[in-house]
Amino acid sequence: MKQLFFLVWSIICSQSLVLAHQQSITYVANEAVLITKGDYKVLFDPFFHQAFGTYQLVPEDIKQAIFSGTPPFDNLTAIVISHAHGDHFAADDLLLYLQQFPTTQLIAPEQAVTELMALQGADSIGPQVTSIKLAFKQPPITLEIAGLVIEAVRIPHAGWPSRAKVENLVFRVTLKNHDSSVTVMHMGDADPNDDHYLLYKDHWQKRMSDTALPPYWFYFSAEGRDILTDILNVKKTIGIHVPTDIPNQLKSSGQDYFSKPGEVRMLDESHSH
């Protein structure tokens, strides 16, 4: 019986590994997710030390897998940081990773990059780092880095206007492989006020996102849900930043969300380009 259990467990793990190598989203913890499309891999918000007694830290085995380059965390194309808060960003871990993997690019808001580059030894990673400085209401920017199309908009942090100084960036990243592409939107800790998004209506309409990853609180208000369904031009959403004690309102919402590190969702909505 014990041998059967381990056989079944091995099959499940193997299947998860195969899925994670295809076109997929792998949940790491909090707002940390790995996007995989062929040879391209983008890891959002992977290193942080704070859980504030509410959120999930990255499990030690997953953190070790990232630092050892174990599949599916091997050959990362880029790491993208939404904002420089302690439950999303740890400059020390990020520096160690980039020093160890010199082909991985970093895209991050200026606040995060300033903190990172102040560390001893950070000069060595300069060529890997792209700093984004966007003021509130400034037009979106589009960059092409390492084969990725990266679009960024500064959307206020939840709790607006009390956290107006936080450089929270909503990223729309397109990963192209052969004759198809997939576009994923990572929203950081965006505030669910539609005024912030209507300003950029043309931007959202320019490119459809196959999957958007909003913080779970977007599901809790009509305004937040309308942003996701009527403004952002997305096919589907998966909630992130879910507390370890999952709110009953979220459980009963009927919405998809990540809550268990290691979960995988297939990105099967790719499109030709």
Tab-separated table of C-alpha atoms in Angstrom:
chain	number	residue	atom	x	y	z
A	1	MET	CA	0.000	0.000	0.000
A	2	LYS	CA	2.817	2.362	0.873
A	3	GLN	CA	4.554	1.611	-2.440
A	4	LEU	CA	1.331	2.351	-4.300
A	5	PHE	CA	1.017	5.681	-2.498
A	6	PHE	CA	4.522	6.732	-3.474
A	7	LEU	CA	3.937	5.594	-7.059
A	8	VAL	CA	0.779	7.702	-7.317
A	9	TRP	CA	2.525	10.651	-5.673
A	10	SER	CA	5.440	10.359	-8.101
A	11	ILE	CA	3.037	10.354	-11.058
A	12	ILE	CA	1.261	13.461	-9.731
A	13	CYS	CA	4.551	15.283	-9.209
A	14	SER	CA	5.772	14.295	-12.661
A	15	GLN	CA	2.557	15.498	-14.277
A	16	SER	CA	2.783	18.816	-12.407
A	17	LEU	CA	6.353	19.223	-13.599
A	18	VAL	CA	5.356	18.577	-17.212
A	19	LEU	CA	2.501	21.082	-16.948
A	20	ALA	CA	4.803	23.694	-15.491
A	21	HIS	CA	7.144	23.311	-18.475
A	22	GLN	CA	4.394	24.032	-20.972
A	23	GLN	CA	2.308	27.168	-21.281
A	24	SER	CA	1.385	27.727	-17.663
A	25	ILE	CA	1.213	29.775	-14.491
A	26	THR	CA	2.827	28.237	-11.415
A	27	TYR	CA	1.888	29.731	-8.058
A	28	VAL	CA	4.791	30.412	-5.688
A	29	ALA	CA	3.233	32.386	-2.784
A	30	ASN	CA	1.389	35.646	-2.157
A	31	GLU	CA	1.774	37.496	-5.499
A	32	ALA	CA	4.738	35.440	-6.684
A	33	VAL	CA	3.938	33.524	-9.870
A	34	LEU	CA	5.964	31.912	-12.642
A	35	ILE	CA	4.743	32.402	-16.223
A	36	THR	CA	6.033	29.841	-18.717
A	37	LYS	CA	5.683	29.956	-22.503
A	38	GLY	CA	8.051	27.713	-24.434
A	39	ASP	CA	11.594	28.903	-23.771
A	40	TYR	CA	10.442	32.063	-21.991
A	41	LYS	CA	9.933	32.234	-18.243
A	42	VAL	CA	8.957	35.277	-16.198
A	43	LEU	CA	8.876	35.224	-12.401
A	44	PHE	CA	6.930	37.957	-10.592
A	45	ASP	CA	7.594	39.150	-7.006
A	46	PRO	CA	9.478	35.993	-5.940
A	47	PHE	CA	11.611	37.182	-3.008
A	48	PHE	CA	10.237	38.687	0.184
A	49	HIS	CA	10.626	38.267	3.939
A	50	GLN	CA	7.403	39.737	5.311
A	51	ALA	CA	4.048	37.988	5.689
A	52	PHE	CA	2.590	40.443	8.228
A	53	GLY	CA	0.897	37.543	9.987
A	54	THR	CA	-1.546	37.287	7.101
A	55	TYR	CA	0.052	36.135	3.870
A	56	GLN	CA	2.106	33.181	2.688
A	57	LEU	CA	5.864	33.221	2.569
A	58	VAL	CA	7.580	31.279	-0.188
A	59	PRO	CA	8.000	27.704	1.096
A	60	GLU	CA	11.629	26.839	1.728
A	61	ASP	CA	11.687	24.013	-0.818
A	62	ILE	CA	10.400	26.322	-3.564
A	63	LYS	CA	12.880	29.034	-2.599
A	64	GLN	CA	15.691	26.476	-2.814
A	65	ALA	CA	14.419	25.329	-6.200
A	66	ILE	CA	14.519	28.912	-7.478
A	67	PHE	CA	18.063	29.487	-6.247
A	68	SER	CA	19.291	26.148	-7.579
A	69	GLY	CA	17.607	26.623	-10.953
A	70	THR	CA	15.575	23.454	-10.548
A	71	PRO	CA	12.744	23.010	-13.081
A	72	PRO	CA	10.400	24.732	-13.581
A	73	PHE	CA	12.540	27.587	-12.212
A	74	ASP	CA	15.458	26.992	-14.559
A	75	ASN	CA	16.608	29.442	-17.221
A	76	LEU	CA	14.486	32.374	-16.089
A	77	THR	CA	14.209	35.032	-18.771
A	78	ALA	CA	13.234	37.789	-16.363
A	79	ILE	CA	12.167	38.668	-12.854
A	80	VAL	CA	9.550	41.409	-12.603
A	81	ILE	CA	8.800	43.339	-9.393
A	82	SER	CA	5.462	45.111	-8.935
A	83	HIS	CA	6.493	47.349	-6.024
A	84	ALA	CA	8.986	47.590	-3.179
A	85	HIS	CA	6.939	46.384	-0.204
A	86	GLY	CA	8.229	43.744	2.206
A	87	ASP	CA	5.659	41.137	1.165
A	88	HIS	CA	6.714	41.452	-2.490
A	89	PHE	CA	10.367	42.453	-2.556
A	90	ALA	CA	13.611	41.588	-0.769
A	91	ALA	CA	16.641	43.338	-2.233
A	92	ASP	CA	19.183	41.024	-0.590
A	93	ASP	CA	17.740	37.816	-2.049
A	94	LEU	CA	17.277	39.453	-5.427
A	95	LEU	CA	20.905	40.549	-5.533
A	96	LEU	CA	22.112	37.050	-4.684
A	97	TYR	CA	19.939	35.540	-7.383
A	98	LEU	CA	20.994	37.955	-10.120
A	99	GLN	CA	24.661	37.490	-9.244
A	100	GLN	CA	24.203	33.744	-9.537
A	101	PHE	CA	22.240	33.897	-12.808
A	102	PRO	CA	23.751	36.676	-14.960
A	103	THR	CA	21.500	36.048	-17.988
A	104	THR	CA	18.266	36.738	-16.073
A	105	GLN	CA	16.937	40.271	-16.523
A	106	LEU	CA	15.241	42.362	-13.827
A	107	ILE	CA	12.433	44.825	-14.532
A	108	ALA	CA	11.309	46.828	-11.512
A	109	PRO	CA	10.058	50.252	-10.394
A	110	GLU	CA	12.682	52.829	-9.560
A	111	GLN	CA	11.984	52.580	-5.810
A	112	ALA	CA	12.908	48.896	-5.817
A	113	VAL	CA	15.943	49.377	-8.034
A	114	THR	CA	17.265	52.196	-5.839
A	115	GLU	CA	17.094	49.926	-2.794
A	116	LEU	CA	18.708	47.060	-4.685
A	117	MET	CA	21.572	49.052	-6.158
A	118	ALA	CA	22.445	50.529	-2.755
A	119	LEU	CA	23.612	47.092	-1.616
A	120	GLN	CA	27.284	46.225	-1.602
A	121	GLY	CA	28.250	44.368	-4.763
A	122	ALA	CA	25.226	45.483	-6.737
A	123	ASP	CA	27.354	47.166	-9.414
A	124	SER	CA	28.000	43.732	-10.895
A	125	ILE	CA	24.327	43.289	-11.861
A	126	GLY	CA	23.914	46.695	-13.504
A	127	PRO	CA	23.601	45.310	-17.072
A	128	GLN	CA	20.766	43.015	-15.966
A	129	VAL	CA	18.610	45.744	-14.428
A	130	THR	CA	15.914	47.866	-16.070
A	131	SER	CA	14.499	50.576	-13.811
A	132	ILE	CA	11.039	51.967	-14.578
A	133	LYS	CA	10.123	55.428	-13.378
A	134	LEU	CA	6.488	56.337	-13.943
A	135	ALA	CA	4.651	59.184	-12.287
A	136	PHE	CA	0.966	58.998	-11.400
A	137	LYS	CA	-1.135	59.544	-14.575
A	138	GLN	CA	1.931	59.372	-16.791
A	139	PRO	CA	1.324	57.480	-20.076
A	140	PRO	CA	2.157	53.756	-20.098
A	141	ILE	CA	5.517	52.623	-21.394
A	142	THR	CA	6.408	49.654	-23.584
A	143	LEU	CA	9.780	47.905	-23.527
A	144	GLU	CA	11.212	44.950	-25.409
A	145	ILE	CA	13.640	43.024	-23.238
A	146	ALA	CA	15.090	39.582	-23.887
A	147	GLY	CA	12.349	38.759	-26.379
A	148	LEU	CA	9.552	39.907	-24.073
A	149	VAL	CA	7.127	42.745	-24.696
A	150	ILE	CA	6.711	44.469	-21.341
A	151	GLU	CA	4.107	47.186	-20.833
A	152	ALA	CA	3.836	49.065	-17.543
A	153	VAL	CA	1.286	51.448	-16.059
A	154	ARG	CA	1.498	53.098	-12.662
A	155	ILE	CA	-1.754	52.338	-10.841
A	156	PRO	CA	-2.091	53.504	-7.212
A	157	HIS	CA	-1.567	51.024	-4.422
A	158	ALA	CA	-4.697	49.791	-2.649
A	159	GLY	CA	-5.802	52.283	-0.014
A	160	TRP	CA	-5.462	55.256	-2.323
A	161	PRO	CA	-4.679	58.051	-1.640
A	162	SER	CA	-2.909	57.143	1.602
A	163	ARG	CA	-0.171	55.234	-0.264
A	164	ALA	CA	0.157	57.582	-3.199
A	165	LYS	CA	3.972	57.564	-3.031
A	166	VAL	CA	4.214	53.808	-3.627
A	167	GLU	CA	5.325	53.030	-7.186
A	168	ASN	CA	2.898	50.180	-7.836
A	169	LEU	CA	3.124	49.023	-11.449
A	170	VAL	CA	0.604	46.975	-13.397
A	171	PHE	CA	2.571	44.923	-15.914
A	172	ARG	CA	1.250	43.391	-19.104
A	173	VAL	CA	3.858	40.946	-20.376
A	174	THR	CA	3.703	39.158	-23.717
A	175	LEU	CA	5.757	35.995	-24.222
A	176	LYS	CA	6.133	34.945	-27.852
A	177	ASN	CA	7.172	31.507	-29.009
A	178	HIS	CA	7.208	30.410	-32.646
A	179	ASP	CA	3.832	31.355	-34.174
A	180	SER	CA	1.919	32.128	-30.984
A	181	SER	CA	2.066	34.361	-27.943
A	182	VAL	CA	0.531	34.633	-24.518
A	183	THR	CA	-0.116	37.833	-22.584
A	184	VAL	CA	-0.409	37.971	-18.807
A	185	MET	CA	-1.267	40.971	-16.629
A	186	HIS	CA	0.144	41.182	-13.104
A	187	MET	CA	-1.502	43.949	-11.082
A	188	GLY	CA	0.586	44.141	-7.933
A	189	ASP	CA	-1.437	45.710	-5.118
A	190	ALA	CA	-3.559	47.850	-7.408
A	191	ASP	CA	-6.409	49.934	-6.036
A	192	PRO	CA	-9.907	48.944	-7.319
A	193	ASN	CA	-11.094	52.415	-8.311
A	194	ASP	CA	-12.194	52.554	-11.925
A	195	ASP	CA	-11.007	56.158	-12.351
A	196	HIS	CA	-7.432	54.842	-12.300
A	197	TYR	CA	-8.111	52.540	-15.252
A	198	LEU	CA	-10.461	54.544	-17.457
A	199	LEU	CA	-7.628	57.006	-18.006
A	200	TYR	CA	-5.777	54.280	-19.927
A	201	LYS	CA	-8.706	52.806	-21.878
A	202	ASP	CA	-6.841	52.911	-25.187
A	203	HIS	CA	-3.904	51.102	-23.621
A	204	TRP	CA	-6.042	48.242	-22.300
A	205	GLN	CA	-7.845	47.865	-25.630
A	206	LYS	CA	-4.636	47.722	-27.634
A	207	ARG	CA	-3.776	44.218	-26.461
A	208	MET	CA	-5.942	41.521	-24.890
A	209	SER	CA	-4.548	39.741	-21.832
A	210	ASP	CA	-5.107	35.997	-21.830
A	211	THR	CA	-4.983	35.979	-18.029
A	212	ALA	CA	-4.987	38.782	-15.456
A	213	LEU	CA	-3.735	38.281	-11.904
A	214	PRO	CA	-5.534	40.804	-9.686
A	215	PRO	CA	-5.244	40.964	-5.906
A	216	TYR	CA	-8.235	39.072	-4.531
A	217	TRP	CA	-9.956	42.201	-3.203
A	218	PHE	CA	-11.031	43.094	-6.746
A	219	TYR	CA	-13.635	40.350	-6.430
A	220	PHE	CA	-15.204	41.953	-3.353
A	221	SER	CA	-16.729	45.059	-4.959
A	222	ALA	CA	-18.872	45.690	-8.017
A	223	GLU	CA	-16.400	48.362	-9.081
A	224	GLY	CA	-13.474	45.969	-8.836
A	225	ARG	CA	-15.292	43.281	-10.809
A	226	ASP	CA	-16.295	45.798	-13.470
A	227	ILE	CA	-12.670	46.834	-13.885
A	228	LEU	CA	-11.763	43.225	-14.592
A	229	THR	CA	-14.673	42.433	-16.893
A	230	ASP	CA	-15.370	45.724	-18.673
A	231	ILE	CA	-12.196	47.817	-18.729
A	232	LEU	CA	-9.009	45.735	-18.743
A	233	ASN	CA	-9.698	43.600	-21.835
A	234	VAL	CA	-8.867	40.218	-20.287
A	235	LYS	CA	-10.118	36.716	-21.081
A	236	LYS	CA	-9.934	35.335	-17.551
A	237	THR	CA	-8.646	36.197	-14.082
A	238	ILE	CA	-6.983	34.345	-11.215
A	239	GLY	CA	-6.882	36.080	-7.834
A	240	ILE	CA	-3.618	36.372	-5.908
A	241	HIS	CA	-2.405	37.920	-2.616
A	242	VAL	CA	-4.854	35.595	-0.843
A	243	PRO	CA	-4.419	35.395	2.952
A	244	THR	CA	-3.516	32.074	4.538
A	245	ASP	CA	-6.926	32.231	6.228
A	246	ILE	CA	-8.965	32.364	3.016
A	247	PRO	CA	-11.915	34.753	3.374
A	248	ASN	CA	-15.281	33.009	3.225
A	249	GLN	CA	-16.427	35.668	0.772
A	250	LEU	CA	-13.696	34.577	-1.609
A	251	LYS	CA	-14.472	30.888	-1.160
A	252	SER	CA	-18.103	31.465	-2.071
A	253	SER	CA	-17.439	33.974	-4.858
A	254	GLY	CA	-17.125	31.433	-7.651
A	255	GLN	CA	-13.924	33.172	-8.764
A	256	ASP	CA	-10.669	31.386	-9.467
A	257	TYR	CA	-7.727	32.142	-7.187
A	258	PHE	CA	-4.361	30.771	-6.081
A	259	SER	CA	-3.936	29.706	-2.472
A	260	LYS	CA	-1.569	26.700	-2.457
A	261	PRO	CA	2.095	27.106	-3.438
A	262	GLY	CA	2.901	24.801	-6.323
A	263	GLU	CA	-0.541	25.056	-7.935
A	264	VAL	CA	-0.450	25.166	-11.735
A	265	ARG	CA	-2.952	26.607	-14.202
A	266	MET	CA	-2.564	26.018	-17.912
A	267	LEU	CA	-2.383	29.050	-20.174
A	268	ASP	CA	-4.314	27.437	-23.006
A	269	GLU	CA	-5.714	30.656	-24.430
A	270	SER	CA	-2.740	31.612	-26.578
A	271	HIS	CA	-3.189	33.466	-29.837
A	272	SER	CA	-1.289	33.877	-33.072
A	273	HIS	CA	0.696	37.024	-33.689
